[in-house]
């Protein structure tokens, strides 16, 4: 498995020289400065690739080539947006970059209510509190329909939190949820969020699936011609949020997506944390079922609560059996290598991580500290080495 590291380019507080000391050999990044819907020029791609190469890395996965919100809503004439997307793909392929991780989550890439929840023995983690999210939906933005989306006991806890919270608490909650907005860096207040949500009125699960299928039909044939691997990232969290449908949350969703456009280019980013936040998901089993379609892996772990809350756990101590999951991925690598499949190696990155030691002082992107991810990478490296040496991974 190819050890990789997510890097936010010029926006990252962690330098490539620091990343080099982690031992990772691959970089996962994007042109975050390019507005959604515009073409990634070949010159700009080449410049970023040269910067990565000069630091001793390969640019192994694009995460992500963003999908414009109008495509997700199927809003208006989209031919130019699709054409721009395909041209960006062609420019990436021309520079030798052939893997694209993407998601189809409406409006928010990921959602957390706490960016620095305390963890045992020090440090902090990202957390999703179901009561606090219900409080934001019901009492901060006034989405009364949310009462049907949460159990009564969660709504009771939400009301209790709201009644005892200060203005600063509510502002911090909004800030945490807004941290999941993708690359545009615009953040909404309560009124702005309500206006953004209004654009999705009438778009249910069935409609969003049809919009995703249209997107795949527009880009997967081009990916085949270019020799590219498209790998969808599951929903985070794997449940409807703010009344927005989520359609890549479990094994059935993944099967539907992969069958919607049946192609070797239409694949999966196996995100252990996103899938692991759904109590019904057995992540190693999902990996085993779709192993031949896994083009990229995010390895992280979560610890779930009975009320639907969850938080980032250390990589080896959450609810997912990470050793079993890594074993599945190593077995798939062996199958590909033995069958002469290229590329046979699965790039992975230690996803998220606790803020440890002086991580908090760096003010990095939430979930992407230096030391916390280095700990995760070291733990995963040990698991991979142990399985590989023992031969367990090839049983």
mmCIF file of C-alpha atoms in Angstrom:
data_model
loop_
_atom_site.group_PDB
_atom_site.id
_atom_site.type_symbol
_atom_site.label_atom_id
_atom_site.label_comp_id
_atom_site.label_asym_id
_atom_site.label_seq_id
_atom_site.Cartn_x
_atom_site.Cartn_y
_atom_site.Cartn_z
ATOM 1 C CA UNK A 1 0.000 0.000 0.000
ATOM 2 C CA UNK A 2 1.305 3.440 -0.906
ATOM 3 C CA UNK A 3 1.629 5.761 2.091
ATOM 4 C CA UNK A 4 0.196 9.157 1.197
ATOM 5 C CA UNK A 5 -0.585 12.477 2.868
ATOM 6 C CA UNK A 6 -3.263 15.050 2.203
ATOM 7 C CA UNK A 7 -1.756 18.456 1.572
ATOM 8 C CA UNK A 8 -3.726 21.663 0.943
ATOM 9 C CA UNK A 9 -1.097 23.346 -1.195
ATOM 10 C CA UNK A 10 -0.555 27.064 -0.550
ATOM 11 C CA UNK A 11 -3.338 27.031 2.054
ATOM 12 C CA UNK A 12 -1.649 24.376 4.212
ATOM 13 C CA UNK A 13 0.115 25.305 7.459
ATOM 14 C CA UNK A 14 2.218 22.128 7.114
ATOM 15 C CA UNK A 15 5.087 22.345 4.627
ATOM 16 C CA UNK A 16 6.131 19.619 2.245
ATOM 17 C CA UNK A 17 9.499 19.454 4.010
ATOM 18 C CA UNK A 18 7.642 18.602 7.218
ATOM 19 C CA UNK A 19 5.484 16.037 5.434
ATOM 20 C CA UNK A 20 8.672 14.447 4.136
ATOM 21 C CA UNK A 21 9.655 13.612 7.706
ATOM 22 C CA UNK A 22 6.508 11.490 8.132
ATOM 23 C CA UNK A 23 7.865 8.899 5.709
ATOM 24 C CA UNK A 24 4.935 9.203 3.290
ATOM 25 C CA UNK A 25 5.822 9.026 -0.402
ATOM 26 C CA UNK A 26 2.617 10.207 -2.055
ATOM 27 C CA UNK A 27 0.731 13.496 -1.923
ATOM 28 C CA UNK A 28 -3.032 13.798 -2.193
ATOM 29 C CA UNK A 29 -4.073 17.321 -3.110
ATOM 30 C CA UNK A 30 -6.060 19.589 -5.414
ATOM 31 C CA UNK A 31 -5.953 23.058 -6.915
ATOM 32 C CA UNK A 32 -8.021 24.468 -4.075
ATOM 33 C CA UNK A 33 -7.540 28.013 -5.303
ATOM 34 C CA UNK A 34 -9.422 27.402 -8.600
ATOM 35 C CA UNK A 35 -13.127 28.335 -8.346
ATOM 36 C CA UNK A 36 -15.610 25.513 -8.800
ATOM 37 C CA UNK A 37 -16.603 24.919 -12.394
ATOM 38 C CA UNK A 38 -13.507 26.500 -13.947
ATOM 39 C CA UNK A 39 -10.934 24.531 -15.929
ATOM 40 C CA UNK A 40 -7.756 23.388 -14.233
ATOM 41 C CA UNK A 41 -5.153 24.500 -16.767
ATOM 42 C CA UNK A 42 -2.380 22.129 -17.705
ATOM 43 C CA UNK A 43 0.236 24.745 -16.813
ATOM 44 C CA UNK A 44 -1.164 25.164 -13.304
ATOM 45 C CA UNK A 45 -1.354 21.398 -12.815
ATOM 46 C CA UNK A 46 2.215 21.013 -14.061
ATOM 47 C CA UNK A 47 3.428 23.725 -11.696
ATOM 48 C CA UNK A 48 1.838 22.074 -8.664
ATOM 49 C CA UNK A 49 3.129 18.664 -9.747
ATOM 50 C CA UNK A 50 6.668 20.059 -10.116
ATOM 51 C CA UNK A 51 6.485 21.577 -6.630
ATOM 52 C CA UNK A 52 5.427 18.212 -5.214
ATOM 53 C CA UNK A 53 8.066 16.341 -7.211
ATOM 54 C CA UNK A 54 10.867 18.673 -6.152
ATOM 55 C CA UNK A 55 10.022 17.868 -2.513
ATOM 56 C CA UNK A 56 10.463 14.149 -3.212
ATOM 57 C CA UNK A 57 6.825 13.082 -3.606
ATOM 58 C CA UNK A 58 4.471 11.779 -6.268
ATOM 59 C CA UNK A 59 1.062 13.395 -6.747
ATOM 60 C CA UNK A 60 -0.912 10.146 -6.479
ATOM 61 C CA UNK A 61 -4.566 11.209 -6.110
ATOM 62 C CA UNK A 62 -6.537 14.362 -6.833
ATOM 63 C CA UNK A 63 -8.783 15.101 -3.863
ATOM 64 C CA UNK A 64 -10.818 16.493 -5.229
ATOM 65 C CA UNK A 65 -11.807 17.828 -8.620
ATOM 66 C CA UNK A 66 -14.924 19.481 -7.187
ATOM 67 C CA UNK A 67 -18.383 19.082 -8.639
ATOM 68 C CA UNK A 68 -20.282 22.352 -8.987
ATOM 69 C CA UNK A 69 -23.398 22.627 -6.833
ATOM 70 C CA UNK A 70 -25.468 23.321 -9.937
ATOM 71 C CA UNK A 71 -24.588 19.830 -11.196
ATOM 72 C CA UNK A 72 -25.715 18.342 -7.891
ATOM 73 C CA UNK A 73 -29.001 20.241 -8.213
ATOM 74 C CA UNK A 74 -29.294 19.604 -11.984
ATOM 75 C CA UNK A 75 -29.828 23.352 -12.212
ATOM 76 C CA UNK A 76 -30.060 24.927 -15.648
ATOM 77 C CA UNK A 77 -27.909 24.319 -18.709
ATOM 78 C CA UNK A 78 -24.919 22.283 -17.570
ATOM 79 C CA UNK A 79 -23.133 21.448 -20.810
ATOM 80 C CA UNK A 80 -20.334 23.973 -20.212
ATOM 81 C CA UNK A 81 -19.761 22.785 -16.642
ATOM 82 C CA UNK A 82 -19.493 19.186 -17.841
ATOM 83 C CA UNK A 83 -17.168 20.205 -20.676
ATOM 84 C CA UNK A 84 -14.945 22.126 -18.257
ATOM 85 C CA UNK A 85 -14.823 19.130 -15.944
ATOM 86 C CA UNK A 86 -13.779 16.789 -18.759
ATOM 87 C CA UNK A 87 -11.111 19.251 -19.897
ATOM 88 C CA UNK A 88 -9.684 19.399 -16.383
ATOM 89 C CA UNK A 89 -9.605 15.594 -16.390
ATOM 90 C CA UNK A 90 -7.757 15.597 -19.711
ATOM 91 C CA UNK A 91 -5.229 18.121 -18.423
ATOM 92 C CA UNK A 92 -4.592 16.010 -15.322
ATOM 93 C CA UNK A 93 -4.133 12.865 -17.406
ATOM 94 C CA UNK A 94 -1.725 14.706 -19.696
ATOM 95 C CA UNK A 95 0.425 15.377 -16.621
ATOM 96 C CA UNK A 96 0.319 11.725 -15.596
ATOM 97 C CA UNK A 97 -2.241 12.074 -12.772
ATOM 98 C CA UNK A 98 -4.891 9.381 -13.138
ATOM 99 C CA UNK A 99 -6.887 9.050 -9.896
ATOM 100 C CA UNK A 100 -9.668 11.429 -8.832
ATOM 101 C CA UNK A 101 -11.484 11.224 -5.506
ATOM 102 C CA UNK A 102 -14.797 13.100 -5.508
ATOM 103 C CA UNK A 103 -18.008 13.295 -3.505
ATOM 104 C CA UNK A 104 -21.635 14.045 -4.267
ATOM 105 C CA UNK A 105 -22.687 15.458 -0.894
ATOM 106 C CA UNK A 106 -25.027 18.448 -1.288
ATOM 107 C CA UNK A 107 -23.660 21.747 0.040
ATOM 108 C CA UNK A 108 -21.488 20.336 2.863
ATOM 109 C CA UNK A 109 -18.486 18.078 2.289
ATOM 110 C CA UNK A 110 -18.581 16.852 5.898
ATOM 111 C CA UNK A 111 -20.339 17.859 9.089
ATOM 112 C CA UNK A 112 -19.068 18.103 12.654
ATOM 113 C CA UNK A 113 -20.491 20.030 15.611
ATOM 114 C CA UNK A 114 -17.202 20.197 17.556
ATOM 115 C CA UNK A 115 -13.763 20.779 16.072
ATOM 116 C CA UNK A 116 -11.840 20.319 19.325
ATOM 117 C CA UNK A 117 -13.672 17.843 21.558
ATOM 118 C CA UNK A 118 -11.406 16.653 24.406
ATOM 119 C CA UNK A 119 -10.091 13.103 24.307
ATOM 120 C CA UNK A 120 -8.793 10.874 27.059
ATOM 121 C CA UNK A 121 -5.181 11.540 28.106
ATOM 122 C CA UNK A 122 -5.083 14.901 26.346
ATOM 123 C CA UNK A 123 -5.548 16.283 22.870
ATOM 124 C CA UNK A 124 -8.767 16.900 20.968
ATOM 125 C CA UNK A 125 -10.751 15.427 18.101
ATOM 126 C CA UNK A 126 -13.564 16.160 15.699
ATOM 127 C CA UNK A 127 -16.999 15.194 17.011
ATOM 128 C CA UNK A 128 -20.543 15.006 15.687
ATOM 129 C CA UNK A 129 -23.125 15.493 18.437
ATOM 130 C CA UNK A 130 -26.625 14.510 17.340
ATOM 131 C CA UNK A 131 -28.270 16.733 19.997
ATOM 132 C CA UNK A 132 -26.195 19.770 19.024
ATOM 133 C CA UNK A 133 -26.903 19.211 15.336
ATOM 134 C CA UNK A 134 -30.609 18.929 16.126
ATOM 135 C CA UNK A 135 -30.345 22.162 18.133
ATOM 136 C CA UNK A 136 -28.817 23.953 15.159
ATOM 137 C CA UNK A 137 -31.485 22.667 12.797
ATOM 138 C CA UNK A 138 -34.446 23.320 15.093
ATOM 139 C CA UNK A 139 -33.505 26.424 17.038
ATOM 140 C CA UNK A 140 -30.696 28.212 15.191
ATOM 141 C CA UNK A 141 -31.970 28.043 11.615
ATOM 142 C CA UNK A 142 -35.564 27.123 12.498
ATOM 143 C CA UNK A 143 -35.973 24.011 10.329
ATOM 144 C CA UNK A 144 -38.984 22.549 12.125
ATOM 145 C CA UNK A 145 -39.093 19.571 9.728
ATOM 146 C CA UNK A 146 -35.997 18.298 11.522
ATOM 147 C CA UNK A 147 -38.258 16.984 14.316
ATOM 148 C CA UNK A 148 -38.966 14.021 12.067
ATOM 149 C CA UNK A 149 -35.244 13.364 11.574
ATOM 150 C CA UNK A 150 -34.220 12.782 15.196
ATOM 151 C CA UNK A 151 -35.463 10.551 18.033
ATOM 152 C CA UNK A 152 -37.479 12.294 20.740
ATOM 153 C CA UNK A 153 -34.719 11.851 23.304
ATOM 154 C CA UNK A 154 -32.252 13.618 21.005
ATOM 155 C CA UNK A 155 -34.688 16.484 20.482
ATOM 156 C CA UNK A 156 -35.104 16.786 24.259
ATOM 157 C CA UNK A 157 -31.327 16.990 24.688
ATOM 158 C CA UNK A 158 -31.161 19.517 21.846
ATOM 159 C CA UNK A 159 -33.674 21.794 23.554
ATOM 160 C CA UNK A 160 -31.785 21.483 26.829
ATOM 161 C CA UNK A 161 -28.491 22.400 25.155
ATOM 162 C CA UNK A 162 -30.032 25.381 23.370
ATOM 163 C CA UNK A 163 -31.690 26.735 26.516
ATOM 164 C CA UNK A 164 -28.418 26.636 28.450
ATOM 165 C CA UNK A 165 -26.103 27.757 25.630
ATOM 166 C CA UNK A 166 -24.683 31.238 25.240
ATOM 167 C CA UNK A 167 -24.511 33.317 22.073
ATOM 168 C CA UNK A 168 -20.843 32.349 21.845
ATOM 169 C CA UNK A 169 -21.743 28.648 22.119
ATOM 170 C CA UNK A 170 -24.223 28.973 19.269
ATOM 171 C CA UNK A 171 -21.760 30.926 17.139
ATOM 172 C CA UNK A 172 -19.124 28.255 17.737
ATOM 173 C CA UNK A 173 -21.592 25.555 16.727
ATOM 174 C CA UNK A 174 -22.346 27.355 13.469
ATOM 175 C CA UNK A 175 -18.621 27.845 12.859
ATOM 176 C CA UNK A 176 -17.949 24.133 13.353
ATOM 177 C CA UNK A 177 -20.695 23.066 10.958
ATOM 178 C CA UNK A 178 -19.578 25.642 8.386
ATOM 179 C CA UNK A 179 -16.053 24.183 8.476
ATOM 180 C CA UNK A 180 -17.460 21.408 6.276
ATOM 181 C CA UNK A 181 -18.226 23.762 3.412
ATOM 182 C CA UNK A 182 -16.007 22.899 0.440
ATOM 183 C CA UNK A 183 -13.234 24.911 -1.181
ATOM 184 C CA UNK A 184 -15.028 28.205 -1.813
ATOM 185 C CA UNK A 185 -14.220 29.265 1.778
ATOM 186 C CA UNK A 186 -17.444 31.287 2.010
ATOM 187 C CA UNK A 187 -19.155 30.638 5.335
ATOM 188 C CA UNK A 188 -22.829 31.243 6.073
ATOM 189 C CA UNK A 189 -24.638 32.706 9.014
ATOM 190 C CA UNK A 190 -28.053 31.278 9.932
ATOM 191 C CA UNK A 191 -29.900 33.308 7.283
ATOM 192 C CA UNK A 192 -27.299 32.502 4.631
ATOM 193 C CA UNK A 193 -27.512 28.809 5.387
ATOM 194 C CA UNK A 194 -31.303 28.866 5.121
ATOM 195 C CA UNK A 195 -31.008 30.578 1.727
ATOM 196 C CA UNK A 196 -28.496 27.981 0.511
ATOM 197 C CA UNK A 197 -30.729 25.149 1.678
ATOM 198 C CA UNK A 198 -33.704 26.657 -0.138
ATOM 199 C CA UNK A 199 -31.942 25.978 -3.451
ATOM 200 C CA UNK A 200 -32.227 22.258 -2.698
ATOM 201 C CA UNK A 201 -35.956 22.281 -1.942
ATOM 202 C CA UNK A 202 -37.720 19.462 -3.761
ATOM 203 C CA UNK A 203 -34.547 17.455 -4.341
ATOM 204 C CA UNK A 204 -35.064 14.129 -2.596
ATOM 205 C CA UNK A 205 -33.023 10.939 -2.607
ATOM 206 C CA UNK A 206 -34.420 9.758 -5.937
ATOM 207 C CA UNK A 207 -33.753 13.082 -7.631
ATOM 208 C CA UNK A 208 -30.221 13.350 -6.274
ATOM 209 C CA UNK A 209 -29.475 9.824 -7.488
ATOM 210 C CA UNK A 210 -30.616 10.785 -10.980
ATOM 211 C CA UNK A 211 -28.360 13.857 -10.881
ATOM 212 C CA UNK A 212 -25.407 11.705 -9.831
ATOM 213 C CA UNK A 213 -26.124 9.222 -12.612
ATOM 214 C CA UNK A 214 -26.170 12.041 -15.150
ATOM 215 C CA UNK A 215 -22.805 13.259 -13.859
ATOM 216 C CA UNK A 216 -21.321 9.765 -14.150
ATOM 217 C CA UNK A 217 -22.681 9.341 -17.672
ATOM 218 C CA UNK A 218 -21.026 12.628 -18.629
ATOM 219 C CA UNK A 219 -17.562 11.934 -17.180
ATOM 220 C CA UNK A 220 -16.932 8.183 -16.860
ATOM 221 C CA UNK A 221 -16.591 7.551 -20.619
ATOM 222 C CA UNK A 222 -13.974 10.325 -20.718
ATOM 223 C CA UNK A 223 -12.237 8.739 -17.721
ATOM 224 C CA UNK A 224 -12.083 5.423 -19.608
ATOM 225 C CA UNK A 225 -10.508 7.086 -22.645
ATOM 226 C CA UNK A 226 -7.962 8.891 -20.460
ATOM 227 C CA UNK A 227 -7.085 5.844 -18.380
ATOM 228 C CA UNK A 228 -8.355 7.562 -15.232
ATOM 229 C CA UNK A 229 -9.788 6.059 -12.058
ATOM 230 C CA UNK A 230 -12.789 7.826 -10.542
ATOM 231 C CA UNK A 231 -13.395 6.991 -6.876
ATOM 232 C CA UNK A 232 -16.421 8.281 -4.985
ATOM 233 C CA UNK A 233 -16.047 9.283 -1.342
ATOM 234 C CA UNK A 234 -18.887 8.114 0.953
ATOM 235 C CA UNK A 235 -21.090 10.581 2.791
ATOM 236 C CA UNK A 236 -19.759 12.085 6.017
ATOM 237 C CA UNK A 237 -21.714 11.515 8.144
ATOM 238 C CA UNK A 238 -23.667 8.737 6.397
ATOM 239 C CA UNK A 239 -27.103 10.199 7.126
ATOM 240 C CA UNK A 240 -29.320 13.024 5.880
ATOM 241 C CA UNK A 241 -28.221 16.422 7.213
ATOM 242 C CA UNK A 242 -30.204 19.685 7.222
ATOM 243 C CA UNK A 243 -32.866 17.996 5.139
ATOM 244 C CA UNK A 244 -30.318 17.254 2.424
ATOM 245 C CA UNK A 245 -30.380 13.676 1.148
ATOM 246 C CA UNK A 246 -27.236 11.557 1.349
ATOM 247 C CA UNK A 247 -26.958 8.791 -1.237
ATOM 248 C CA UNK A 248 -23.530 7.158 -0.702
ATOM 249 C CA UNK A 249 -23.915 5.921 2.862
ATOM 250 C CA UNK A 250 -23.920 2.111 2.859
ATOM 251 C CA UNK A 251 -23.240 -1.003 0.790
ATOM 252 C CA UNK A 252 -26.541 -0.766 -1.113
ATOM 253 C CA UNK A 253 -25.787 2.830 -2.110
ATOM 254 C CA UNK A 254 -22.311 1.883 -3.283
ATOM 255 C CA UNK A 255 -23.660 -1.028 -5.306
ATOM 256 C CA UNK A 256 -26.222 1.252 -6.960
ATOM 257 C CA UNK A 257 -23.569 3.830 -7.869
ATOM 258 C CA UNK A 258 -21.109 1.306 -9.290
ATOM 259 C CA UNK A 259 -23.887 -0.301 -11.355
ATOM 260 C CA UNK A 260 -25.298 3.042 -12.540
ATOM 261 C CA UNK A 261 -22.389 3.296 -14.978
ATOM 262 C CA UNK A 262 -20.652 -0.060 -15.083
ATOM 263 C CA UNK A 263 -17.011 0.685 -15.840
ATOM 264 C CA UNK A 264 -13.565 -0.079 -14.411
ATOM 265 C CA UNK A 265 -13.156 3.693 -14.189
ATOM 266 C CA UNK A 266 -16.157 4.035 -11.849
ATOM 267 C CA UNK A 267 -14.801 3.110 -8.434
ATOM 268 C CA UNK A 268 -14.690 3.754 -4.713
ATOM 269 C CA UNK A 269 -12.682 5.646 -2.147
ATOM 270 C CA UNK A 270 -12.902 3.318 0.844
ATOM 271 C CA UNK A 271 -13.284 5.792 3.726
ATOM 272 C CA UNK A 272 -13.302 3.724 6.906
ATOM 273 C CA UNK A 273 -14.408 6.623 9.059
ATOM 274 C CA UNK A 274 -17.321 7.840 6.974
ATOM 275 C CA UNK A 275 -18.730 4.350 6.478
ATOM 276 C CA UNK A 276 -17.884 3.420 10.074
ATOM 277 C CA UNK A 277 -20.139 6.161 11.460
ATOM 278 C CA UNK A 278 -23.189 4.214 10.207
ATOM 279 C CA UNK A 279 -24.027 1.536 12.843
ATOM 280 C CA UNK A 280 -25.256 -0.917 10.209
ATOM 281 C CA UNK A 281 -22.035 -0.801 8.184
ATOM 282 C CA UNK A 282 -19.466 -3.571 8.571
ATOM 283 C CA UNK A 283 -16.539 -1.758 6.973
ATOM 284 C CA UNK A 284 -14.232 -4.762 6.365
ATOM 285 C CA UNK A 285 -17.170 -6.611 4.757
ATOM 286 C CA UNK A 286 -17.916 -3.628 2.510
ATOM 287 C CA UNK A 287 -14.241 -3.492 1.540
ATOM 288 C CA UNK A 288 -14.258 -7.204 0.753
ATOM 289 C CA UNK A 289 -17.436 -6.917 -1.363
ATOM 290 C CA UNK A 290 -16.148 -4.016 -3.478
ATOM 291 C CA UNK A 291 -12.418 -4.748 -3.284
ATOM 292 C CA UNK A 292 -11.829 -4.713 -7.023
ATOM 293 C CA UNK A 293 -13.352 -1.216 -7.271
ATOM 294 C CA UNK A 294 -11.309 0.380 -4.456
ATOM 295 C CA UNK A 295 -8.909 2.865 -6.051
ATOM 296 C CA UNK A 296 -8.023 4.817 -2.894
ATOM 297 C CA UNK A 297 -8.425 4.411 0.872
ATOM 298 C CA UNK A 298 -8.932 6.794 3.776
ATOM 299 C CA UNK A 299 -7.986 4.936 6.928
ATOM 300 C CA UNK A 300 -9.409 6.410 10.125
ATOM 301 C CA UNK A 301 -11.647 5.233 12.924
ATOM 302 C CA UNK A 302 -14.670 6.493 14.847
ATOM 303 C CA UNK A 303 -16.336 5.692 18.142
ATOM 304 C CA UNK A 304 -20.133 5.773 17.997
ATOM 305 C CA UNK A 305 -22.726 6.605 20.655
ATOM 306 C CA UNK A 306 -26.213 5.120 20.843
ATOM 307 C CA UNK A 307 -27.925 8.448 20.044
ATOM 308 C CA UNK A 308 -26.237 8.809 16.635
ATOM 309 C CA UNK A 309 -23.309 10.886 17.831
ATOM 310 C CA UNK A 310 -19.754 9.863 17.019
ATOM 311 C CA UNK A 311 -16.220 11.139 17.298
ATOM 312 C CA UNK A 312 -12.861 10.483 15.696
ATOM 313 C CA UNK A 313 -11.028 7.732 17.556
ATOM 314 C CA UNK A 314 -7.373 6.819 17.397
ATOM 315 C CA UNK A 315 -6.725 4.819 14.249
ATOM 316 C CA UNK A 316 -6.539 1.433 15.987
ATOM 317 C CA UNK A 317 -9.002 1.921 18.858
ATOM 318 C CA UNK A 318 -12.357 2.804 17.261
ATOM 319 C CA UNK A 319 -15.332 0.632 16.363
ATOM 320 C CA UNK A 320 -13.868 -0.633 13.064
ATOM 321 C CA UNK A 321 -11.412 -3.534 13.148
ATOM 322 C CA UNK A 322 -8.600 -1.742 11.339
ATOM 323 C CA UNK A 323 -6.360 -4.801 11.258
ATOM 324 C CA UNK A 324 -9.027 -6.818 9.446
ATOM 325 C CA UNK A 325 -9.708 -3.941 7.068
ATOM 326 C CA UNK A 326 -6.041 -3.520 6.164
ATOM 327 C CA UNK A 327 -5.813 -7.283 5.637
ATOM 328 C CA UNK A 328 -8.637 -7.079 3.065
ATOM 329 C CA UNK A 329 -6.811 -4.302 1.196
ATOM 330 C CA UNK A 330 -3.518 -6.206 1.209
ATOM 331 C CA UNK A 331 -5.259 -9.312 -0.134
ATOM 332 C CA UNK A 332 -6.729 -7.226 -2.956
ATOM 333 C CA UNK A 333 -3.305 -5.805 -3.755
ATOM 334 C CA UNK A 334 -1.916 -9.344 -3.992
ATOM 335 C CA UNK A 335 -4.763 -10.371 -6.303
ATOM 336 C CA UNK A 336 -4.057 -7.441 -8.606
ATOM 337 C CA UNK A 337 -0.314 -8.049 -8.607
ATOM 338 C CA UNK A 338 -0.737 -11.750 -9.352
ATOM 339 C CA UNK A 339 -3.203 -10.970 -12.156
ATOM 340 C CA UNK A 340 -0.919 -8.361 -13.697
ATOM 341 C CA UNK A 341 -3.357 -5.520 -12.983
ATOM 342 C CA UNK A 342 -1.791 -2.059 -13.122
ATOM 343 C CA UNK A 343 -1.641 -0.137 -10.945
ATOM 344 C CA UNK A 344 -1.850 -2.871 -8.326
ATOM 345 C CA UNK A 345 -0.883 -0.703 -5.351
ATOM 346 C CA UNK A 346 -3.684 1.025 -3.396
ATOM 347 C CA UNK A 347 -2.759 4.512 -2.193
ATOM 348 C CA UNK A 348 -3.995 5.311 1.297
ATOM 349 C CA UNK A 349 -3.703 8.176 3.695
ATOM 350 C CA UNK A 350 -4.135 8.434 7.450
ATOM 351 C CA UNK A 351 -7.375 10.373 7.488
ATOM 352 C CA UNK A 352 -8.034 12.922 10.195
ATOM 353 C CA UNK A 353 -6.240 12.622 13.484
ATOM 354 C CA UNK A 354 -6.315 13.944 17.029
ATOM 355 C CA UNK A 355 -4.725 17.300 17.748
ATOM 356 C CA UNK A 356 -1.793 16.240 19.919
ATOM 357 C CA UNK A 357 1.012 18.121 21.686
ATOM 358 C CA UNK A 358 1.509 21.410 19.794
ATOM 359 C CA UNK A 359 -0.886 20.585 16.940
ATOM 360 C CA UNK A 360 -3.487 23.007 18.277
ATOM 361 C CA UNK A 361 -1.077 25.956 17.931
ATOM 362 C CA UNK A 362 -0.655 25.395 14.182
ATOM 363 C CA UNK A 363 -4.265 26.208 13.244
ATOM 364 C CA UNK A 364 -4.311 23.617 10.446
ATOM 365 C CA UNK A 365 -7.423 22.540 8.547
ATOM 366 C CA UNK A 366 -9.770 20.836 11.033
ATOM 367 C CA UNK A 367 -8.953 17.144 11.281
ATOM 368 C CA UNK A 368 -5.605 17.520 9.524
ATOM 369 C CA UNK A 369 -2.938 18.057 12.208
ATOM 370 C CA UNK A 370 0.685 17.056 11.754
ATOM 371 C CA UNK A 371 1.399 15.020 14.881
ATOM 372 C CA UNK A 372 -2.001 13.350 15.139
ATOM 373 C CA UNK A 373 -1.850 12.108 11.559
ATOM 374 C CA UNK A 374 1.784 11.091 11.979
ATOM 375 C CA UNK A 375 0.693 8.903 14.894
ATOM 376 C CA UNK A 376 -2.016 7.368 12.714
ATOM 377 C CA UNK A 377 0.387 6.755 9.839
ATOM 378 C CA UNK A 378 2.901 5.104 12.153
ATOM 379 C CA UNK A 379 0.231 2.819 13.605
ATOM 380 C CA UNK A 380 -1.048 1.857 10.154
ATOM 381 C CA UNK A 381 2.494 1.298 8.916
ATOM 382 C CA UNK A 382 3.007 -1.135 11.774
ATOM 383 C CA UNK A 383 -0.195 -3.031 10.966
ATOM 384 C CA UNK A 384 0.769 -3.311 7.295
ATOM 385 C CA UNK A 385 4.288 -4.481 8.135
ATOM 386 C CA UNK A 386 3.066 -7.042 10.643
ATOM 387 C CA UNK A 387 0.442 -8.504 8.312
ATOM 388 C CA UNK A 388 2.832 -8.582 5.384
ATOM 389 C CA UNK A 389 5.600 -10.292 7.369
ATOM 390 C CA UNK A 390 3.289 -12.875 8.899
ATOM 391 C CA UNK A 391 1.578 -13.745 5.638
ATOM 392 C CA UNK A 392 -1.836 -13.233 7.243
ATOM 393 C CA UNK A 393 -2.739 -10.710 4.568
ATOM 394 C CA UNK A 394 -2.444 -13.312 1.832
ATOM 395 C CA UNK A 395 -4.581 -16.033 3.447
#
